[in-house]
Coordinates of C-alpha atoms and ligand atoms in Angstrom, one line a residue:
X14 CA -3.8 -14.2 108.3
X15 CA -0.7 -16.3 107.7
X16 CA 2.3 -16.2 110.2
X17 CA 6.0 -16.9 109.7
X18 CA 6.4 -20.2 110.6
X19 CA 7.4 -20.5 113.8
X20 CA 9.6 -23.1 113.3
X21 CA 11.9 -23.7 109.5
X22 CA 11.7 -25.8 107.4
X23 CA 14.2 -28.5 106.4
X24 CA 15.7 -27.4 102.6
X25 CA 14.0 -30.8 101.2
X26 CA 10.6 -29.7 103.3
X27 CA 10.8 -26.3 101.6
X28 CA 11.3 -27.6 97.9
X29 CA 9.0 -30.0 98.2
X30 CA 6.3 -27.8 99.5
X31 CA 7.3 -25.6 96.7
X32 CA 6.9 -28.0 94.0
X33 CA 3.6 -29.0 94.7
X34 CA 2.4 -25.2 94.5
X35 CA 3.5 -25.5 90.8
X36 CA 0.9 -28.0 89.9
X37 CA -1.4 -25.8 88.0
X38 CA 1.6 -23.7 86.2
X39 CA 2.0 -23.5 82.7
X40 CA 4.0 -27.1 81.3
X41 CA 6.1 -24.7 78.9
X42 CA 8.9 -26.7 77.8
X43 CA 8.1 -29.5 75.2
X44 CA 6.7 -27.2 72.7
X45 CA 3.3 -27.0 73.1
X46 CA 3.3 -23.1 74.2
X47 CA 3.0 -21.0 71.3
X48 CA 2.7 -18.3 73.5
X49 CA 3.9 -16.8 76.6
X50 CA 7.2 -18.3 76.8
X51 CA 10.5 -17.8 74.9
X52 CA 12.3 -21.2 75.0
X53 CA 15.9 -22.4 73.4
X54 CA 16.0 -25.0 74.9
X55 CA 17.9 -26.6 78.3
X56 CA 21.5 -26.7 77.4
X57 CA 21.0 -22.4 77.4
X58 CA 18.5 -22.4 79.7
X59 CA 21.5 -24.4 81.7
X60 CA 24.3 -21.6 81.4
X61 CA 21.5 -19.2 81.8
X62 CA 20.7 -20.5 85.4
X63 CA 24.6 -21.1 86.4
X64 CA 25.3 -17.5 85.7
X65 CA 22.4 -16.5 88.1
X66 CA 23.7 -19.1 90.7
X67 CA 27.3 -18.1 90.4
X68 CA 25.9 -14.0 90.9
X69 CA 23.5 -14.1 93.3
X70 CA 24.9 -12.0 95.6
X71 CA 25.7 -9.5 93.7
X72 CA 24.1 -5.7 93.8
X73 CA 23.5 -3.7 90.4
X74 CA 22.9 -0.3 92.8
X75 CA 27.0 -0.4 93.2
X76 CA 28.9 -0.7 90.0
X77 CA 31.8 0.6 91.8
X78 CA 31.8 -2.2 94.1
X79 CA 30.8 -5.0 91.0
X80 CA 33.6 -3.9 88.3
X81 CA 32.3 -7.1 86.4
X82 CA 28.4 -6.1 86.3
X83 CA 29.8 -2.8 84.7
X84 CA 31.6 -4.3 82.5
X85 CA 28.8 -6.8 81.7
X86 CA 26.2 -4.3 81.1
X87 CA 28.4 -2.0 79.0
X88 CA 29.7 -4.8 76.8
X89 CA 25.7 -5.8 76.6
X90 CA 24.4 -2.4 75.3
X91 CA 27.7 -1.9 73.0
X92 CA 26.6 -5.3 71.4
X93 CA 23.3 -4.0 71.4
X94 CA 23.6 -0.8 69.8
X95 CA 25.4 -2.6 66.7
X96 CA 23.0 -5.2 66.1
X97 CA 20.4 -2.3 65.6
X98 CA 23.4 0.0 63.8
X99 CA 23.5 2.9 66.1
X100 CA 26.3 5.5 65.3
X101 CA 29.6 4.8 67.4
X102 CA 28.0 7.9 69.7
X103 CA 25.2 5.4 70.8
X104 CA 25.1 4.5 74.7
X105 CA 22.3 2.7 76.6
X106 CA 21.6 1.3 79.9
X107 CA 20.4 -2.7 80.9
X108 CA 16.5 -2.1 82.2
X109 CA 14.5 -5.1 83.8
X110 CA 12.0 -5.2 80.4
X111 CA 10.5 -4.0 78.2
X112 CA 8.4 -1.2 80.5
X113 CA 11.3 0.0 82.1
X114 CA 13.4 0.7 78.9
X115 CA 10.3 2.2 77.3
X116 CA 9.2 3.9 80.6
X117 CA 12.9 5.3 80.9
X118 CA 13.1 6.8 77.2
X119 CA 9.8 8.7 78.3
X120 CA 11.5 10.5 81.4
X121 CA 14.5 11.2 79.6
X122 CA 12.2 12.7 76.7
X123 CA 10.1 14.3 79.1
X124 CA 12.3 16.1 81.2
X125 CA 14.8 17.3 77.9
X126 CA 11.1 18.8 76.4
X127 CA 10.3 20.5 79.8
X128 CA 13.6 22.0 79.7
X129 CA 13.8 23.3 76.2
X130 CA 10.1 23.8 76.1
X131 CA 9.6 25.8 80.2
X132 CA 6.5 27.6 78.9
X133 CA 4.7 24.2 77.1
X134 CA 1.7 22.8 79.1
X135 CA 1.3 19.0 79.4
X136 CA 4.1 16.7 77.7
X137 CA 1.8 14.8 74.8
X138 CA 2.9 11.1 73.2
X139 CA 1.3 10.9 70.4
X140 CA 1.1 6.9 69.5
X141 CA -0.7 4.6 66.7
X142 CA -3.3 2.7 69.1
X143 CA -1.2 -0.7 68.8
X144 CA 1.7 0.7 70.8
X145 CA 2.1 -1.8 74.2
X146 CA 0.3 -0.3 76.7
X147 CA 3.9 0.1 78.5
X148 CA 4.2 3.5 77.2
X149 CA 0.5 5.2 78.1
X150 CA 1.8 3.7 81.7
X151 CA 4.7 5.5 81.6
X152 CA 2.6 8.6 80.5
X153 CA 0.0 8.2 83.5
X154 CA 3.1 7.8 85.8
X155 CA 4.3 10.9 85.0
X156 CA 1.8 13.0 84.3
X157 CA 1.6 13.0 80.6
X158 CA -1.2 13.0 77.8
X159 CA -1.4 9.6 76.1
X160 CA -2.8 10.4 72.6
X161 CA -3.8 7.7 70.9
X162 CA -4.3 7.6 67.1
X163 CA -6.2 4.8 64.9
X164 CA -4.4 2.9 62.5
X165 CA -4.5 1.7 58.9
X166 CA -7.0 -0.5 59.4
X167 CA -5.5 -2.8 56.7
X168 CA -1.7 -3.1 57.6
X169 CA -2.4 -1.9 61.0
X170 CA 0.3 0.2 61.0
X171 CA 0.4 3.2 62.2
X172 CA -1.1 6.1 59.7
X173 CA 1.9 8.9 59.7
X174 CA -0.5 11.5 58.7
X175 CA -2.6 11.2 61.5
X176 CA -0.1 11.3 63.9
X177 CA 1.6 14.3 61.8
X178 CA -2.1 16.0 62.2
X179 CA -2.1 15.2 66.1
X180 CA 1.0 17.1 66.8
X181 CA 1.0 20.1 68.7
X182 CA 3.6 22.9 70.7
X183 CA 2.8 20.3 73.8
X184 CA 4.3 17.2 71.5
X185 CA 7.0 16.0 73.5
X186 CA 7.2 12.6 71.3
X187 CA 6.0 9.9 69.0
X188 CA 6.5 6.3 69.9
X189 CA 5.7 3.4 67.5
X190 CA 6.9 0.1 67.4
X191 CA 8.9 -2.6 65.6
X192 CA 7.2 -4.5 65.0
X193 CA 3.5 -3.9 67.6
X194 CA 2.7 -7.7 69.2
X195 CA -0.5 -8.1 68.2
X196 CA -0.3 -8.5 64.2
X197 CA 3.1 -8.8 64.1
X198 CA 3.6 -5.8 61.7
X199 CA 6.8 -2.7 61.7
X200 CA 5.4 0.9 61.7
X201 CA 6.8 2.8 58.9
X202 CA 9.8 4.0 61.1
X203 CA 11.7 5.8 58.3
X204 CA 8.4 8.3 57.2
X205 CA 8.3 8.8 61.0
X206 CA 11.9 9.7 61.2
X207 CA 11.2 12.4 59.0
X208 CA 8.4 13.7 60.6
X209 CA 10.5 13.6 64.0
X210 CA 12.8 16.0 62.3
X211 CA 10.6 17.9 60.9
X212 CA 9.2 18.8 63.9
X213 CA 12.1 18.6 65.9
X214 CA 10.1 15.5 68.0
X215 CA 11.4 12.9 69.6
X216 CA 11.2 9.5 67.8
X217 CA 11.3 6.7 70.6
X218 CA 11.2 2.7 68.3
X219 CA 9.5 0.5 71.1
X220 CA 11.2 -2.3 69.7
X221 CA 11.0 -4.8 72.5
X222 CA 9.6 -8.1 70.6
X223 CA 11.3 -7.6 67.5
X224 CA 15.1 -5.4 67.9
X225 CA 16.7 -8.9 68.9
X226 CA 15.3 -10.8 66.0
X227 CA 14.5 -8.8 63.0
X228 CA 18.1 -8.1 62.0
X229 CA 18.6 -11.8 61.6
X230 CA 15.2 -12.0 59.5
X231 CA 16.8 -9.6 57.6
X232 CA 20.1 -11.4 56.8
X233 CA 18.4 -14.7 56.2
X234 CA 16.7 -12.3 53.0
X235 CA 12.9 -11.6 55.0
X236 CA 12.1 -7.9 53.9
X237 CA 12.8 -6.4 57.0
X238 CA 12.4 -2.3 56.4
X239 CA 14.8 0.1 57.9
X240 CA 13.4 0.5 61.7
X241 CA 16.5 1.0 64.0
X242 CA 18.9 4.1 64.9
X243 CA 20.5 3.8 61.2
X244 CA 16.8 5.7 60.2
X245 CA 17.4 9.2 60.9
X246 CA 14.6 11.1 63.4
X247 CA 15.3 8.0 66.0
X248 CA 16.2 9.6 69.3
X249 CA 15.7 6.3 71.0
X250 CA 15.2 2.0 70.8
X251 CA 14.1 -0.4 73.1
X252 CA 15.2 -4.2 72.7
X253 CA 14.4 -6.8 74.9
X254 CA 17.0 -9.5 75.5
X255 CA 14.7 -11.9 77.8
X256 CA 12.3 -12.8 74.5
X257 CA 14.2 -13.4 71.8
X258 CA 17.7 -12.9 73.1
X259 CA 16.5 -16.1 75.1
X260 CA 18.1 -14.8 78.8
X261 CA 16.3 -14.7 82.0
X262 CA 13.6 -12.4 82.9
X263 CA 14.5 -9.2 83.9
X264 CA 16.5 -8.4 80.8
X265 CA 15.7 -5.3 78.2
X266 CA 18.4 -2.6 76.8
X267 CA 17.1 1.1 75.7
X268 CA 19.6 2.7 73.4
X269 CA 19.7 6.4 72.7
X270 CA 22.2 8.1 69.7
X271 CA 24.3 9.9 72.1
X272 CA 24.9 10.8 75.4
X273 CA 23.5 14.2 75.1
X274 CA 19.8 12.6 74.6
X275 CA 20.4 10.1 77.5
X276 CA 21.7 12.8 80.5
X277 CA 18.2 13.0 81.8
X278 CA 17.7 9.7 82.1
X279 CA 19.7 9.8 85.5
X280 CA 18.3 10.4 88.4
X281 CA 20.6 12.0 91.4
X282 CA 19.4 13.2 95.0
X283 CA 22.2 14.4 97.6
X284 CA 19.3 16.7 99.4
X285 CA 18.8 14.2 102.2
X286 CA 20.8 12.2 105.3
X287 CA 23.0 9.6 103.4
X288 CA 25.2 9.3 100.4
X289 CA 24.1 11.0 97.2
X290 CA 21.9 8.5 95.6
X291 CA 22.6 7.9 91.5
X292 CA 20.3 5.7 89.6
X293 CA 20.5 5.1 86.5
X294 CA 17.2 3.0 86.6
X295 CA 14.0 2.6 88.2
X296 CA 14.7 0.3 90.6
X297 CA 18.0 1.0 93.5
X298 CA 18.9 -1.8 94.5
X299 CA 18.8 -4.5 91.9
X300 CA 19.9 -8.2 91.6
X301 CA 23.1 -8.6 89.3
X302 CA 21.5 -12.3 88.2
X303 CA 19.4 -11.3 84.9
X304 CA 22.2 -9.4 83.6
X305 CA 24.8 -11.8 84.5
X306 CA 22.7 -14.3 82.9
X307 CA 22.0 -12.0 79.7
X308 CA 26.1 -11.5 79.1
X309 CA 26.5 -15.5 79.9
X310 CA 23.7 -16.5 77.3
X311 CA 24.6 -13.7 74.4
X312 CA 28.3 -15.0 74.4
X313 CA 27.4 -18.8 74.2
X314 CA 24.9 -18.5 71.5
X315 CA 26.9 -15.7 69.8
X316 CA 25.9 -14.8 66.3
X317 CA 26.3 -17.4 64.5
X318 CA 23.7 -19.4 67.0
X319 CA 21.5 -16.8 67.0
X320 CA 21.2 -17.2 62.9
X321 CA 20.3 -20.7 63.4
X322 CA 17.7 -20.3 65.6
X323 CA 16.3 -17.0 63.2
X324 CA 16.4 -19.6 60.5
X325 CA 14.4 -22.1 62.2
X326 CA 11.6 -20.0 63.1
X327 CA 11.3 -17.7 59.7
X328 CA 11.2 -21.5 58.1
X329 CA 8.7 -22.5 60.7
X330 CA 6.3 -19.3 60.1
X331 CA 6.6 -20.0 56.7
X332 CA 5.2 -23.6 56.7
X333 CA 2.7 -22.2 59.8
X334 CA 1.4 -19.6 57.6
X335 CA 0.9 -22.0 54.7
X336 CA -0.6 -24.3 56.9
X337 CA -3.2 -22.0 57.9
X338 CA -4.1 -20.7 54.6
X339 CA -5.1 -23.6 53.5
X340 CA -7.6 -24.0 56.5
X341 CA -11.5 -22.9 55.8
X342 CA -13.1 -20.8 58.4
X343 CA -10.0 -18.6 59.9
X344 CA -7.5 -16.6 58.3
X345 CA -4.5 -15.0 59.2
X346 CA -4.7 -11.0 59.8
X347 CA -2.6 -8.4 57.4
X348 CA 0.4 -9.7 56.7
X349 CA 2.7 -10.3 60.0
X350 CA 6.3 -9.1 59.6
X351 CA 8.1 -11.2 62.5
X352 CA 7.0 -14.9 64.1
X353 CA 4.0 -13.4 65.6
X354 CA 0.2 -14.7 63.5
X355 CA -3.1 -13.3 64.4
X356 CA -5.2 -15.7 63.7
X357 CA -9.3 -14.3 63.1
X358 CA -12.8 -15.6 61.8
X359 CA -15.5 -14.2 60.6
X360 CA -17.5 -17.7 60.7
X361 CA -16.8 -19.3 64.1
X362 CA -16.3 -18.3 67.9
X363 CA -12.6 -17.5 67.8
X364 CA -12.9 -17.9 71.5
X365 CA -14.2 -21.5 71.4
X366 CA -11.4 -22.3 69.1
X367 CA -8.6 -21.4 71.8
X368 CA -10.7 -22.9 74.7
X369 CA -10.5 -26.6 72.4
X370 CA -6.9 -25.6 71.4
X371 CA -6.2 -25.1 75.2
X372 CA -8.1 -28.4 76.3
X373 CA -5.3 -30.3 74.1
X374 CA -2.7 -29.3 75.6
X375 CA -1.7 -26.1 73.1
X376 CA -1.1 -23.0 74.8
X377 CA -2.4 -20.2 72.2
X378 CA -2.9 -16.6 73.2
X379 CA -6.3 -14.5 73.5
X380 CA -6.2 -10.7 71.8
X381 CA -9.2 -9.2 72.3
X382 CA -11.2 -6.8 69.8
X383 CA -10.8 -3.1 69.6
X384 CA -12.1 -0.4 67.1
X385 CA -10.3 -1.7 63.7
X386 CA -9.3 -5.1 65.2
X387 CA -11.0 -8.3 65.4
X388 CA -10.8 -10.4 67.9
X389 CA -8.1 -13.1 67.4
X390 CA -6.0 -15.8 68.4
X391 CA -2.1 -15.0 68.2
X392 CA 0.9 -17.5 67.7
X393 CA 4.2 -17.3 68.1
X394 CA 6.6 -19.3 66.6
X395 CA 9.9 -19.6 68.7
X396 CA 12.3 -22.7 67.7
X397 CA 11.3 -24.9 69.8
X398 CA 7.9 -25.3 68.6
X399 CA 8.6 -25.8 64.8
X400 CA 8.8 -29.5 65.1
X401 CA 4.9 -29.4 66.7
X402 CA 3.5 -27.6 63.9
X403 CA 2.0 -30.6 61.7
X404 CA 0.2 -31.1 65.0
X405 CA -0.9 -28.3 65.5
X406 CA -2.8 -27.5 62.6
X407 CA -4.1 -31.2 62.4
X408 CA -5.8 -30.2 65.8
X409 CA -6.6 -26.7 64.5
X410 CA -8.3 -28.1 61.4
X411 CA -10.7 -30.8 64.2
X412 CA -11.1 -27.7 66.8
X413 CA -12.9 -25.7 63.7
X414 CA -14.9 -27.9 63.1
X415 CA -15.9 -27.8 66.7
X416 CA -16.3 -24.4 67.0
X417 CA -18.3 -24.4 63.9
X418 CA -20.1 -26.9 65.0
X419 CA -21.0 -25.5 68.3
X420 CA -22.4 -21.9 66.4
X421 CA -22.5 -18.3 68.2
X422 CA -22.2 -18.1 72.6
X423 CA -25.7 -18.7 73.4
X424 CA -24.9 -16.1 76.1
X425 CA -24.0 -13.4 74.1
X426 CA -27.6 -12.2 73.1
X427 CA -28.2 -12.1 76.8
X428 CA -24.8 -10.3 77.6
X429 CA -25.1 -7.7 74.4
X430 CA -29.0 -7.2 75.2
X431 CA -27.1 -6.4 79.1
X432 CA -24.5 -4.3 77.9
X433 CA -27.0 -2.2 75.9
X434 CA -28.4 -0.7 78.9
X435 CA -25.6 0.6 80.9
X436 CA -23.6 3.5 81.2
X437 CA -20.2 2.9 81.9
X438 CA -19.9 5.9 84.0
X439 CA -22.5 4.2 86.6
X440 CA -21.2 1.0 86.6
X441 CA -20.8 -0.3 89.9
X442 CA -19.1 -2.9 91.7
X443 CA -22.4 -5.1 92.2
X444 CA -23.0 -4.7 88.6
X445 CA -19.1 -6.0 88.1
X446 CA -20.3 -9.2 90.4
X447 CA -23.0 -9.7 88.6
X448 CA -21.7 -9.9 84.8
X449 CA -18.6 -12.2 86.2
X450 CA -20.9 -14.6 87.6
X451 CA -22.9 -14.7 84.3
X452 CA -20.0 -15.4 82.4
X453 CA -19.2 -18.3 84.9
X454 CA -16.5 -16.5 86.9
X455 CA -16.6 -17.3 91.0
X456 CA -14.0 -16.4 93.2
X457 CA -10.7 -16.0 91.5
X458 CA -10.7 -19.2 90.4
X459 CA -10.3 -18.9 86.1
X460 CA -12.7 -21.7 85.0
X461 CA -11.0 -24.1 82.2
X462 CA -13.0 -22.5 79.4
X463 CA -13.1 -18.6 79.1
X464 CA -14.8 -18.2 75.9
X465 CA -17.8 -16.7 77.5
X466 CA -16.1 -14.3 79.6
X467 CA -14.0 -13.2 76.6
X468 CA -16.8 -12.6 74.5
X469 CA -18.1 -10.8 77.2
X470 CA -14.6 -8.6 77.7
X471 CA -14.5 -8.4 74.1
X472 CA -18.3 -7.0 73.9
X473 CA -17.7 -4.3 76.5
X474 CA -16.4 -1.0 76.2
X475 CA -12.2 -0.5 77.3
X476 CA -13.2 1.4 80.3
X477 CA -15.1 -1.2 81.4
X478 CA -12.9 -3.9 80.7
X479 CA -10.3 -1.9 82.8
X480 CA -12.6 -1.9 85.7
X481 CA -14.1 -4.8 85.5
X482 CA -10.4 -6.3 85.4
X483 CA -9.1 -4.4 87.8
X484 CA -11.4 -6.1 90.1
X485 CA -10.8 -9.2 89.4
X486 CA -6.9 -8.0 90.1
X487 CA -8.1 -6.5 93.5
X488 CA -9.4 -9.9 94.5
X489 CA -6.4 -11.9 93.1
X490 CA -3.9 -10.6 95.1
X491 CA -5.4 -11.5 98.5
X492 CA -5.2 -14.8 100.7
Ligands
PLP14 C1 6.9 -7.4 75.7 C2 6.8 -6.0 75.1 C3 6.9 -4.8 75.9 C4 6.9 -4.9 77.4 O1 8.0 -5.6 77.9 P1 8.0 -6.3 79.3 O2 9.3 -6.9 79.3 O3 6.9 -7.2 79.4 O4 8.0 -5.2 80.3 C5 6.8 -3.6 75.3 N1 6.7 -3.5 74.0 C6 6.5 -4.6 73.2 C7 6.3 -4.5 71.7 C8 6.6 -5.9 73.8 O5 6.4 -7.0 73.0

């Protein structure tokens, strides 16, 4: 087991050691990353870290003791419930991402259902299956049913009538997004607004990708429908400033209409030794630098920086888009809304076509399959990528022909003929060994390509995948 060390290090000693810890990272400036990172650029990413230096010491518990990170966060959710045109009733509160502002609209819709509702059994959210996996969290946090509903397996957005048929006297709220992460696509907020009312349900918008960006599409003339609190029926939105807001991480807002649907979002305890405790978060005690660094960043870029960058990436997913549809073998899934391009084929290993991506240098995401979704590769345009784009689909175009080359995982007969014979419910850790060392997993060591342990996540059932993941986790986090 590792000590303290007994004597410290000299500062230089320290960051040097540190620095050669980072050799494996991610290289995610310079454009290559279509995924995974949200980059302006240095001159923000400069004011950004200067307001994190310059309010280090600061304490978020205590915003009577740190008048200016009260005034920082309320001028942040003010701006905030603007851009997304909430009424002049709307408040909020600054979260540390996207599953805290989501996780927080849950409790605070939770506990104002238990207390209109004392005789209903267990709180249901009812959600289209492409909601981020943030909110069935919050639901197994709390003791909630998650109920999950399919899709439209066409727009994959999210089919009102079957949530309307999935709602009961246990309903406590719908969540849907705008727009879902994986194709990129807005739920048909306004239809669920009505339903909402209808029913008298809370509507919750998870709209942590997209609440930052989408009202700039919109003004730059993209067909952006009506998704924020300016549709009637929503109780609640979440935005995240730390993607396209372009801050540091640890940076999300959830707005609600008024202060009447936000009250039981606070948490207060006087029943024990010290002061009375009020949060109005998850966390206590919590560093002042990602807000301080969202307020710094939101007033340099201000608006009118904030168009330009829109405009360079709806003009870059524009020539991606063409780009790719003029390629054979792969095609582009629905018809994204936002930056964000599933990319599928029904031809070649989707998975061998990110490994080759990968090996050049691209960073492109995996989305595994799930009942009405195929397996794909997803891209995300931010600014700083739109120069590489030429380049990118000159190497997409020599990686298909790869992958095609190549033809179907000669493990995956072995790893489907595998998969046929178990039962998830007896699936055991040995048998977990096992099926990670055939796909080429040892240790926690990731091996360069993954295509065959994606094809083999992406044949076995969800449970599974949980499991089989969560062991993997389980050894990850161990020296
Ligand atoms: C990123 C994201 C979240 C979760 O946000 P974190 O900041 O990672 O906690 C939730 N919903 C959507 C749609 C997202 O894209």
């Amino acid at each position: 087991m590792l000590k303290i060390p007994a004597q410290g290090l000299s500062r230089d000693e320290v960051f040097a050691r540190m620095e050669t810890y980072t050799e494996g990272d991610l290289r995610w400036k310079g454009g290559k990353a279509f995924s995974y990172v949200y980059d302006a650029g240095e001159e923000i990413e400069a004011v950004s870290n200067e307001a994190m230096v310059r309010f280090a010491g600061t304490n978020l518990l205590y915003p009577n003791a740190f008048g200016s990170l009260l005034r920082f966060e309320n001028e942040l959710v003010s701006m905030m419930a603007s851009h997304l045109r909430g009424p002049e009733t709307a408040v909020g509160t600054f979260t540390s991402g996207g599953t805290e502002s989501n996780t927080l609209a849950i409790k605070t819709a939770r506990y104002r259902f238990r207390e209109r509702n004392p005789n209903a059994g267990v709180p249901e959210i009812i959600m289209p299956i492409t909601v981020h996996a943030s909110v069935q969290k919050a639901a197994h946090l709390m003791g909630m049913k998650s109920v999950v509903v399919p899709i439209d397996p066409k727009t994959y957005k999210a089919d009102v009538s079957l949530i309307q048929a999935a709602i009961n006297s246990n309903t406590c709220m719908i969540v849907a997004s705008a727009p879902q992460y994986a194709h990129g696509v807005i739920d048909p907020i306004v239809d669920l607004g009505q339903l909402a009312l209808q029913h008298d349900i809370w509507l919750h918008v998870d709209s942590c990708i997209g609440g930052f960006l989408l009202p700039y599409f919109r003004r730059l003339g993209a067909n952006v429908p009506d998704f924020d609190l300016s549709v009637p029926g929503v109780h609640s939105i979440s935005v995240d400033l730390h993607k396209y807001g372009y801050t540091a991480k640890g940076a999300s807002v959830v707005i609600y209409r008024d202060k009447e649907l936000r009250q039981h979002q606070f948490y207060a305890c006087a029943n024990w030794a010290r002061y009375t405790l009020i949060n109005n978060t998850l966390q206590s005690t919590k560093s002042g630098c990602p807000l301080a660094a969202a307020w710094a960043v939101l007033n340099h870029i201000g608006d009118a920086g904030y168009l330009e960058l829109a405009r360079t990436m709806l003009q870059g997913t524009q020539q991606l888009r063409e780009g790719l549809d003029a390629l054979d073998d792969i095609y582009i899934m629905g018809d994204p809304q936002m930056n964000l391009i599933p990319i599928a084929s029904d031809t070649i290993d989707i998975f061998e076509l990110i490994d080759e991506m990968n090996s050049r240098g691209w960073t492109v995401q995996t989305q595994l399959g799930f009942q009405q979704g195929k397996e794909n590769m997803h891209l995300a345009v931010g600014p700083k990528v739109v120069p590489h784009i030429p380049a990118l689909l000159r190497d997409l175009q020599a990686c298909i022909a790869i992958a095609k080359e190549k033809g179907p995982n000669p493990m995956l007969a072995g790893l489907r003929d595998m998969l046929s014979t178990l039962n998830p419910d007896d699936f055991t850790p040995d048998m977990l060994g096992q099926m990670l060392g055939m796909a080429g997993l040892q240790g926690v060591e990731l091996p360069k390509r993954m295509a065959t342990i994606n094809n083999l996540l992406n044949l076995l059932p969800t449970t599974m995948r949980e499991k089989l993941l969560l062991a993997f986790a389980n050894e990850l986090y161990a020296l």
